mmCIF file with all atom_site columns, C-alpha atoms in Angstrom:
data_model
loop_
_atom_site.group_PDB
_atom_site.id
_atom_site.type_symbol
_atom_site.label_atom_id
_atom_site.label_alt_id
_atom_site.label_comp_id
_atom_site.label_asym_id
_atom_site.label_entity_id
_atom_site.label_seq_id
_atom_site.pdbx_PDB_ins_code
_atom_site.Cartn_x
_atom_site.Cartn_y
_atom_site.Cartn_z
_atom_site.occupancy
_atom_site.B_iso_or_equiv
_atom_site.pdbx_formal_charge
_atom_site.auth_seq_id
_atom_site.auth_comp_id
_atom_site.auth_asym_id
_atom_site.auth_atom_id
_atom_site.pdbx_PDB_model_num
ATOM 1   C CA . SER A 1 1   ? -121.879 156.609 54.391 1.00 0.00 ? 1   SER A CA 1
ATOM 2   C CA . LEU A 1 2   ? -120.118 159.864 53.826 1.00 0.00 ? 2   LEU A CA 1
ATOM 3   C CA . VAL A 1 3   ? -116.760 158.148 54.446 1.00 0.00 ? 3   VAL A CA 1
ATOM 4   C CA . ARG A 1 4   ? -117.663 155.483 51.830 1.00 0.00 ? 4   ARG A CA 1
ATOM 5   C CA . ARG A 1 5   ? -118.592 158.102 49.294 1.00 0.00 ? 5   ARG A CA 1
ATOM 6   C CA . LEU A 1 6   ? -115.411 160.152 49.907 1.00 0.00 ? 6   LEU A CA 1
ATOM 7   C CA . GLN A 1 7   ? -113.381 156.983 49.585 1.00 0.00 ? 7   GLN A CA 1
ATOM 8   C CA . ALA A 1 8   ? -115.035 156.135 46.314 1.00 0.00 ? 8   ALA A CA 1
ATOM 9   C CA . VAL A 1 9   ? -114.330 159.627 44.949 1.00 0.00 ? 9   VAL A CA 1
ATOM 10  C CA . PHE A 1 10  ? -110.633 159.414 46.053 1.00 0.00 ? 10  PHE A CA 1
ATOM 11  C CA . ASP A 1 11  ? -110.360 156.009 44.475 1.00 0.00 ? 11  ASP A CA 1
ATOM 12  C CA . GLN A 1 12  ? -111.752 157.296 41.293 1.00 0.00 ? 12  GLN A CA 1
ATOM 13  C CA . GLN A 1 13  ? -109.459 160.303 41.253 1.00 0.00 ? 13  GLN A CA 1
ATOM 14  C CA . ALA A 1 14  ? -106.399 158.006 41.924 1.00 0.00 ? 14  ALA A CA 1
ATOM 15  C CA . ALA A 1 15  ? -107.428 155.761 38.969 1.00 0.00 ? 15  ALA A CA 1
ATOM 16  C CA . THR A 1 16  ? -107.871 158.861 36.711 1.00 0.00 ? 16  THR A CA 1
ATOM 17  C CA . LEU A 1 17  ? -104.430 160.172 37.723 1.00 0.00 ? 17  LEU A CA 1
ATOM 18  C CA . ASP A 1 18  ? -102.794 156.747 37.129 1.00 0.00 ? 18  ASP A CA 1
ATOM 19  C CA . GLU A 1 19  ? -104.429 156.620 33.675 1.00 0.00 ? 19  GLU A CA 1
ATOM 20  C CA . LEU A 1 20  ? -103.217 160.133 32.899 1.00 0.00 ? 20  LEU A CA 1
ATOM 21  C CA . ARG A 1 21  ? -99.708  159.207 34.061 1.00 0.00 ? 21  ARG A CA 1
ATOM 22  C CA . GLN A 1 22  ? -99.722  156.143 31.805 1.00 0.00 ? 22  GLN A CA 1
ATOM 23  C CA . GLN A 1 23  ? -100.880 158.200 28.848 1.00 0.00 ? 23  GLN A CA 1
ATOM 24  C CA . ALA A 1 24  ? -98.155  160.750 29.387 1.00 0.00 ? 24  ALA A CA 1
ATOM 25  C CA . GLN A 1 25  ? -95.387  158.083 29.661 1.00 0.00 ? 25  GLN A CA 1
ATOM 26  C CA . ALA A 1 26  ? -96.471  155.580 27.008 1.00 0.00 ? 26  ALA A CA 1
ATOM 27  C CA . ASP A 1 27  ? -96.343  155.666 23.181 1.00 0.00 ? 27  ASP A CA 1
ATOM 28  C CA . ALA A 1 28  ? -99.915  155.834 21.774 1.00 0.00 ? 28  ALA A CA 1
ATOM 29  C CA . VAL A 1 29  ? -99.238  153.190 18.993 1.00 0.00 ? 29  VAL A CA 1
ATOM 30  C CA . THR A 1 30  ? -97.254  150.697 20.930 1.00 0.00 ? 30  THR A CA 1
ATOM 31  C CA . GLY A 1 31  ? -98.070  151.204 24.559 1.00 0.00 ? 31  GLY A CA 1
ATOM 32  C CA . LEU A 1 32  ? -94.328  151.062 25.313 1.00 0.00 ? 32  LEU A CA 1
ATOM 33  C CA . LEU A 1 33  ? -92.541  153.734 27.363 1.00 0.00 ? 33  LEU A CA 1
ATOM 34  C CA . GLN A 1 34  ? -91.723  156.869 25.403 1.00 0.00 ? 34  GLN A CA 1
ATOM 35  C CA . ARG A 1 35  ? -87.969  157.760 24.991 1.00 0.00 ? 35  ARG A CA 1
ATOM 36  C CA . ARG A 1 36  ? -87.674  160.110 27.994 1.00 0.00 ? 36  ARG A CA 1
ATOM 37  C CA . HIS A 1 37  ? -89.207  157.684 30.419 1.00 0.00 ? 37  HIS A CA 1
ATOM 38  C CA . ALA A 1 38  ? -87.563  154.636 29.020 1.00 0.00 ? 38  ALA A CA 1
ATOM 39  C CA . VAL A 1 39  ? -84.076  156.249 29.165 1.00 0.00 ? 39  VAL A CA 1
ATOM 40  C CA . ALA A 1 40  ? -84.692  157.397 32.786 1.00 0.00 ? 40  ALA A CA 1
ATOM 41  C CA . GLN A 1 41  ? -85.639  153.884 33.854 1.00 0.00 ? 41  GLN A CA 1
ATOM 42  C CA . LEU A 1 42  ? -82.762  152.445 31.833 1.00 0.00 ? 42  LEU A CA 1
ATOM 43  C CA . ASP A 1 43  ? -80.363  154.841 33.570 1.00 0.00 ? 43  ASP A CA 1
ATOM 44  C CA . HIS A 1 44  ? -81.637  153.888 36.972 1.00 0.00 ? 44  HIS A CA 1
ATOM 45  C CA . ALA A 1 45  ? -81.400  150.109 36.274 1.00 0.00 ? 45  ALA A CA 1
ATOM 46  C CA . LEU A 1 46  ? -77.911  150.464 34.845 1.00 0.00 ? 46  LEU A CA 1
ATOM 47  C CA . ARG A 1 47  ? -76.590  152.288 38.003 1.00 0.00 ? 47  ARG A CA 1
ATOM 48  C CA . ALA A 1 48  ? -77.915  149.611 40.264 1.00 0.00 ? 48  ALA A CA 1
ATOM 49  C CA . GLU A 1 49  ? -75.153  148.159 42.430 1.00 0.00 ? 49  GLU A CA 1
ATOM 50  C CA . GLN A 1 50  ? -76.682  144.768 43.034 1.00 0.00 ? 50  GLN A CA 1
ATOM 51  C CA . GLN A 1 51  ? -76.093  143.418 39.467 1.00 0.00 ? 51  GLN A CA 1
ATOM 52  C CA . ARG A 1 52  ? -72.879  142.199 37.894 1.00 0.00 ? 52  ARG A CA 1
ATOM 53  C CA . GLY A 1 53  ? -73.813  142.905 34.300 1.00 0.00 ? 53  GLY A CA 1
ATOM 54  C CA . ALA A 1 54  ? -76.741  143.462 31.921 1.00 0.00 ? 54  ALA A CA 1
ATOM 55  C CA . GLY A 1 55  ? -77.555  143.496 28.199 1.00 0.00 ? 55  GLY A CA 1
ATOM 56  C CA . LEU A 1 56  ? -78.996  146.153 25.919 1.00 0.00 ? 56  LEU A CA 1
ATOM 57  C CA . LEU A 1 57  ? -80.619  145.658 22.569 1.00 0.00 ? 57  LEU A CA 1
ATOM 58  C CA . LEU A 1 58  ? -81.706  148.295 20.016 1.00 0.00 ? 58  LEU A CA 1
ATOM 59  C CA . VAL A 1 59  ? -84.145  147.212 17.405 1.00 0.00 ? 59  VAL A CA 1
ATOM 60  C CA . ARG A 1 60  ? -84.672  149.360 14.293 1.00 0.00 ? 60  ARG A CA 1
ATOM 61  C CA . LEU A 1 61  ? -87.514  148.809 11.880 1.00 0.00 ? 61  LEU A CA 1
ATOM 62  C CA . ARG A 1 62  ? -85.853  149.956 8.702  1.00 0.00 ? 62  ARG A CA 1
ATOM 63  C CA . GLN A 1 63  ? -87.541  152.034 5.988  1.00 0.00 ? 63  GLN A CA 1
ATOM 64  C CA . LEU A 1 64  ? -90.535  152.880 8.095  1.00 0.00 ? 64  LEU A CA 1
ATOM 65  C CA . GLU A 1 65  ? -91.639  155.762 5.778  1.00 0.00 ? 65  GLU A CA 1
ATOM 66  C CA . ALA A 1 66  ? -91.573  153.393 2.719  1.00 0.00 ? 66  ALA A CA 1
ATOM 67  C CA . MET A 1 67  ? -93.425  150.849 4.686  1.00 0.00 ? 67  MET A CA 1
ATOM 68  C CA . ASN A 1 68  ? -96.104  153.432 5.415  1.00 0.00 ? 68  ASN A CA 1
ATOM 69  C CA . ARG A 1 69  ? -96.453  154.154 1.693  1.00 0.00 ? 69  ARG A CA 1
ATOM 70  C CA . ARG A 1 70  ? -96.461  150.486 0.735  1.00 0.00 ? 70  ARG A CA 1
ATOM 71  C CA . ILE A 1 71  ? -98.928  149.016 3.252  1.00 0.00 ? 71  ILE A CA 1
ATOM 72  C CA . GLY A 1 72  ? -100.634 152.126 4.642  1.00 0.00 ? 72  GLY A CA 1
ATOM 73  C CA . HIS A 1 73  ? -100.579 153.900 8.006  1.00 0.00 ? 73  HIS A CA 1
ATOM 74  C CA . ASP A 1 74  ? -103.097 151.687 9.765  1.00 0.00 ? 74  ASP A CA 1
ATOM 75  C CA . ALA A 1 75  ? -101.300 148.478 8.780  1.00 0.00 ? 75  ALA A CA 1
ATOM 76  C CA . THR A 1 76  ? -97.913  149.954 9.769  1.00 0.00 ? 76  THR A CA 1
ATOM 77  C CA . ASP A 1 77  ? -99.293  150.930 13.111 1.00 0.00 ? 77  ASP A CA 1
ATOM 78  C CA . ARG A 1 78  ? -100.647 147.400 13.567 1.00 0.00 ? 78  ARG A CA 1
ATOM 79  C CA . LEU A 1 79  ? -97.134  146.054 12.652 1.00 0.00 ? 79  LEU A CA 1
ATOM 80  C CA . LEU A 1 80  ? -95.502  148.332 15.185 1.00 0.00 ? 80  LEU A CA 1
ATOM 81  C CA . ALA A 1 81  ? -97.925  147.221 17.948 1.00 0.00 ? 81  ALA A CA 1
ATOM 82  C CA . ALA A 1 82  ? -97.086  143.589 17.059 1.00 0.00 ? 82  ALA A CA 1
ATOM 83  C CA . LEU A 1 83  ? -93.366  144.337 17.224 1.00 0.00 ? 83  LEU A CA 1
ATOM 84  C CA . ALA A 1 84  ? -93.947  146.078 20.647 1.00 0.00 ? 84  ALA A CA 1
ATOM 85  C CA . GLN A 1 85  ? -95.908  143.052 21.916 1.00 0.00 ? 85  GLN A CA 1
ATOM 86  C CA . VAL A 1 86  ? -93.022  140.703 21.040 1.00 0.00 ? 86  VAL A CA 1
ATOM 87  C CA . LEU A 1 87  ? -90.581  143.069 22.792 1.00 0.00 ? 87  LEU A CA 1
ATOM 88  C CA . GLN A 1 88  ? -92.914  143.408 25.878 1.00 0.00 ? 88  GLN A CA 1
ATOM 89  C CA . SER A 1 89  ? -92.975  139.653 26.287 1.00 0.00 ? 89  SER A CA 1
ATOM 90  C CA . TYR A 1 90  ? -89.572  139.914 27.852 1.00 0.00 ? 90  TYR A CA 1
ATOM 91  C CA . PRO A 1 91  ? -90.425  142.413 30.686 1.00 0.00 ? 91  PRO A CA 1
ATOM 92  C CA . SER A 1 92  ? -93.577  140.444 31.336 1.00 0.00 ? 92  SER A CA 1
ATOM 93  C CA . ARG A 1 93  ? -91.568  137.359 32.047 1.00 0.00 ? 93  ARG A CA 1
ATOM 94  C CA . VAL A 1 94  ? -88.224  138.710 33.326 1.00 0.00 ? 94  VAL A CA 1
ATOM 95  C CA . LYS A 1 95  ? -88.174  140.760 36.415 1.00 0.00 ? 95  LYS A CA 1
ATOM 96  C CA . GLY A 1 96  ? -86.287  144.023 35.940 1.00 0.00 ? 96  GLY A CA 1
ATOM 97  C CA . ALA A 1 97  ? -86.268  143.949 32.118 1.00 0.00 ? 97  ALA A CA 1
ATOM 98  C CA . LEU A 1 98  ? -87.698  146.957 30.353 1.00 0.00 ? 98  LEU A CA 1
ATOM 99  C CA . THR A 1 99  ? -88.559  148.026 26.834 1.00 0.00 ? 99  THR A CA 1
ATOM 100 C CA . GLY A 1 100 ? -89.450  151.315 25.164 1.00 0.00 ? 100 GLY A CA 1
ATOM 101 C CA . ARG A 1 101 ? -89.848  153.094 21.903 1.00 0.00 ? 101 ARG A CA 1
ATOM 102 C CA . LEU A 1 102 ? -87.035  155.632 21.427 1.00 0.00 ? 102 LEU A CA 1
ATOM 103 C CA . ASN A 1 103 ? -88.492  157.181 18.176 1.00 0.00 ? 103 ASN A CA 1
ATOM 104 C CA . GLY A 1 104 ? -90.556  156.140 15.287 1.00 0.00 ? 104 GLY A CA 1
ATOM 105 C CA . SER A 1 105 ? -88.489  153.116 14.188 1.00 0.00 ? 105 SER A CA 1
ATOM 106 C CA . ASP A 1 106 ? -86.211  152.528 17.132 1.00 0.00 ? 106 ASP A CA 1
ATOM 107 C CA . PHE A 1 107 ? -86.946  150.378 20.202 1.00 0.00 ? 107 PHE A CA 1
ATOM 108 C CA . VAL A 1 108 ? -84.899  149.459 23.253 1.00 0.00 ? 108 VAL A CA 1
ATOM 109 C CA . LEU A 1 109 ? -84.878  146.252 25.366 1.00 0.00 ? 109 LEU A CA 1
ATOM 110 C CA . TYR A 1 110 ? -82.859  146.095 28.604 1.00 0.00 ? 110 TYR A CA 1
ATOM 111 C CA . LEU A 1 111 ? -82.063  142.722 29.991 1.00 0.00 ? 111 LEU A CA 1
ATOM 112 C CA . PRO A 1 112 ? -81.006  142.614 33.642 1.00 0.00 ? 112 PRO A CA 1
ATOM 113 C CA . ALA A 1 113 ? -78.651  139.681 33.223 1.00 0.00 ? 113 ALA A CA 1
ATOM 114 C CA . ALA A 1 114 ? -75.054  139.383 31.916 1.00 0.00 ? 114 ALA A CA 1
ATOM 115 C CA . GLY A 1 115 ? -74.255  137.291 28.917 1.00 0.00 ? 115 GLY A CA 1
ATOM 116 C CA . MET A 1 116 ? -77.756  137.102 27.484 1.00 0.00 ? 116 MET A CA 1
ATOM 117 C CA . ALA A 1 117 ? -77.759  139.919 24.871 1.00 0.00 ? 117 ALA A CA 1
ATOM 118 C CA . GLU A 1 118 ? -76.701  137.964 21.806 1.00 0.00 ? 118 GLU A CA 1
ATOM 119 C CA . GLU A 1 119 ? -78.833  134.893 22.470 1.00 0.00 ? 119 GLU A CA 1
ATOM 120 C CA . THR A 1 120 ? -81.843  137.125 23.111 1.00 0.00 ? 120 THR A CA 1
ATOM 121 C CA . ALA A 1 121 ? -81.082  139.235 19.933 1.00 0.00 ? 121 ALA A CA 1
ATOM 122 C CA . ARG A 1 122 ? -81.049  136.070 17.823 1.00 0.00 ? 122 ARG A CA 1
ATOM 123 C CA . SER A 1 123 ? -84.335  134.756 19.393 1.00 0.00 ? 123 SER A CA 1
ATOM 124 C CA . LEU A 1 124 ? -85.939  138.137 18.991 1.00 0.00 ? 124 LEU A CA 1
ATOM 125 C CA . LEU A 1 125 ? -84.847  138.419 15.362 1.00 0.00 ? 125 LEU A CA 1
ATOM 126 C CA . ASP A 1 126 ? -86.494  135.072 14.468 1.00 0.00 ? 126 ASP A CA 1
ATOM 127 C CA . ALA A 1 127 ? -89.766  136.029 16.227 1.00 0.00 ? 127 ALA A CA 1
ATOM 128 C CA . LEU A 1 128 ? -89.836  139.487 14.664 1.00 0.00 ? 128 LEU A CA 1
ATOM 129 C CA . ARG A 1 129 ? -88.872  138.288 11.188 1.00 0.00 ? 129 ARG A CA 1
ATOM 130 C CA . ALA A 1 130 ? -91.793  135.816 11.117 1.00 0.00 ? 130 ALA A CA 1
ATOM 131 C CA . ALA A 1 131 ? -94.294  138.513 12.444 1.00 0.00 ? 131 ALA A CA 1
ATOM 132 C CA . LEU A 1 132 ? -93.081  141.276 10.061 1.00 0.00 ? 132 LEU A CA 1
ATOM 133 C CA . LEU A 1 133 ? -92.994  139.280 6.898  1.00 0.00 ? 133 LEU A CA 1
ATOM 134 C CA . THR A 1 134 ? -96.536  138.104 7.214  1.00 0.00 ? 134 THR A CA 1
ATOM 135 C CA . VAL A 1 135 ? -97.652  141.690 7.057  1.00 0.00 ? 135 VAL A CA 1
ATOM 136 C CA . ASP A 1 136 ? -95.067  143.192 4.648  1.00 0.00 ? 136 ASP A CA 1
ATOM 137 C CA . ARG A 1 137 ? -92.859  141.010 2.437  1.00 0.00 ? 137 ARG A CA 1
ATOM 138 C CA . GLU A 1 138 ? -90.378  143.969 2.181  1.00 0.00 ? 138 GLU A CA 1
ATOM 139 C CA . ALA A 1 139 ? -90.114  144.578 5.936  1.00 0.00 ? 139 ALA A CA 1
ATOM 140 C CA . ASP A 1 140 ? -86.612  144.730 7.262  1.00 0.00 ? 140 ASP A CA 1
ATOM 141 C CA . LEU A 1 141 ? -85.102  145.326 10.701 1.00 0.00 ? 141 LEU A CA 1
ATOM 142 C CA . ALA A 1 142 ? -81.666  145.388 12.317 1.00 0.00 ? 142 ALA A CA 1
ATOM 143 C CA . ILE A 1 143 ? -80.713  144.675 15.939 1.00 0.00 ? 143 ILE A CA 1
ATOM 144 C CA . GLY A 1 144 ? -77.578  145.920 17.676 1.00 0.00 ? 144 GLY A CA 1
ATOM 145 C CA . GLY A 1 145 ? -76.694  145.100 21.182 1.00 0.00 ? 145 GLY A CA 1
ATOM 146 C CA . ALA A 1 146 ? -74.126  144.870 23.924 1.00 0.00 ? 146 ALA A CA 1
ATOM 147 C CA . ASP A 1 147 ? -73.396  143.169 27.119 1.00 0.00 ? 147 ASP A CA 1
ATOM 148 C CA . LEU A 1 148 ? -72.673  145.718 29.722 1.00 0.00 ? 148 LEU A CA 1
ATOM 149 C CA . PRO A 1 149 ? -70.690  145.898 32.946 1.00 0.00 ? 149 PRO A CA 1
ATOM 150 C CA . LEU A 1 150 ? -72.482  147.683 35.770 1.00 0.00 ? 150 LEU A CA 1
ATOM 151 C CA . PRO A 1 151 ? -72.781  150.318 36.938 1.00 0.00 ? 151 PRO A CA 1
ATOM 152 C CA . CYS A 1 152 ? -72.761  152.533 33.783 1.00 0.00 ? 152 CYS A CA 1
ATOM 153 C CA . SER A 1 153 ? -74.931  155.351 32.424 1.00 0.00 ? 153 SER A CA 1
ATOM 154 C CA . ALA A 1 154 ? -77.761  154.997 29.974 1.00 0.00 ? 154 ALA A CA 1
ATOM 155 C CA . ALA A 1 155 ? -75.883  157.309 27.581 1.00 0.00 ? 155 ALA A CA 1
ATOM 156 C CA . ALA A 1 156 ? -72.785  155.066 27.506 1.00 0.00 ? 156 ALA A CA 1
ATOM 157 C CA . ALA A 1 157 ? -74.912  151.969 27.105 1.00 0.00 ? 157 ALA A CA 1
ATOM 158 C CA . LEU A 1 158 ? -77.006  153.418 24.339 1.00 0.00 ? 158 LEU A CA 1
ATOM 159 C CA . ALA A 1 159 ? -73.923  154.671 22.531 1.00 0.00 ? 159 ALA A CA 1
ATOM 160 C CA . LEU A 1 160 ? -72.281  151.262 22.622 1.00 0.00 ? 160 LEU A CA 1
ATOM 161 C CA . ALA A 1 161 ? -75.493  149.433 21.361 1.00 0.00 ? 161 ALA A CA 1
ATOM 162 C CA . ASP A 1 162 ? -76.018  152.216 18.793 1.00 0.00 ? 162 ASP A CA 1
ATOM 163 C CA . GLY A 1 163 ? -72.548  151.523 17.293 1.00 0.00 ? 163 GLY A CA 1
ATOM 164 C CA . ALA A 1 164 ? -73.512  147.874 16.996 1.00 0.00 ? 164 ALA A CA 1
ATOM 165 C CA . LEU A 1 165 ? -76.840  148.821 15.460 1.00 0.00 ? 165 LEU A CA 1
ATOM 166 C CA . ALA A 1 166 ? -75.083  150.973 12.791 1.00 0.00 ? 166 ALA A CA 1
ATOM 167 C CA . GLN A 1 167 ? -72.903  147.898 11.983 1.00 0.00 ? 167 GLN A CA 1
ATOM 168 C CA . ALA A 1 168 ? -75.908  145.627 11.752 1.00 0.00 ? 168 ALA A CA 1
ATOM 169 C CA . GLU A 1 169 ? -77.518  147.910 9.322  1.00 0.00 ? 169 GLU A CA 1
ATOM 170 C CA . THR A 1 170 ? -74.627  147.443 6.940  1.00 0.00 ? 170 THR A CA 1
ATOM 171 C CA . GLY A 1 171 ? -75.086  143.671 7.180  1.00 0.00 ? 171 GLY A CA 1
ATOM 172 C CA . GLY A 1 172 ? -78.348  143.525 5.065  1.00 0.00 ? 172 GLY A CA 1
ATOM 173 C CA . ALA A 1 173 ? -81.855  142.486 5.857  1.00 0.00 ? 173 ALA A CA 1
ATOM 174 C CA . PHE A 1 174 ? -82.533  141.122 9.388  1.00 0.00 ? 174 PHE A CA 1
ATOM 175 C CA . ALA A 1 175 ? -78.958  141.511 10.635 1.00 0.00 ? 175 ALA A CA 1
ATOM 176 C CA . VAL A 1 176 ? -77.678  141.342 14.239 1.00 0.00 ? 176 VAL A CA 1
ATOM 177 C CA . CYS A 1 177 ? -74.516  142.757 15.489 1.00 0.00 ? 177 CYS A CA 1
ATOM 178 C CA . MET A 1 178 ? -73.133  142.822 19.029 1.00 0.00 ? 178 MET A CA 1
ATOM 179 C CA . ALA A 1 179 ? -70.609  145.265 20.337 1.00 0.00 ? 179 ALA A CA 1
ATOM 180 C CA . ALA A 1 180 ? -67.285  144.066 21.543 1.00 0.00 ? 180 ALA A CA 1
ATOM 181 C CA . ALA A 1 181 ? -67.223  143.132 25.206 1.00 0.00 ? 181 ALA A CA 1
ATOM 182 C CA . VAL A 1 182 ? -66.447  146.061 27.518 1.00 0.00 ? 182 VAL A CA 1
ATOM 183 C CA . PRO A 1 183 ? -64.209  145.375 30.459 1.00 0.00 ? 183 PRO A CA 1
ATOM 184 C CA . ALA A 1 184 ? -65.724  145.828 33.851 1.00 0.00 ? 184 ALA A CA 1
#
């Protein structure tokens, strides 16, 4: 009886610790990994030797502050949560994929397969456009991405995708831009 009670106490403490760990690593609005944890996991995945290549997408919800003023903070948070849910559909179906929230308006999606970044970006753009425009007719986002040779660092991958994202932002509403292929 004492052993069972102690085991129950230990199980409860383990569950509480797991919940605290999740709260410390996850963004409160979206439930996605926060920047520090997402970049650390990305770096680990990109340095893995068993893969031949990968893809990385950066999604930026443009004019987030203006959206907050237009539709209100609560509606914007619901929109961010919906965006995160679409992004999270990839890691829930693709082993090794990961996503995170890098800052207020920027999200990352890592794809553990070569040659899939542009196709995924276009599919993602269609899904996100439909979801965003039902909430805010002035919503806008940009997606930048790259196919990556492995191993590489998270910093190098993010820099490459960020350059493509900057290019996509010059392309107008709901634009996608992919970085030029990098030799292995």
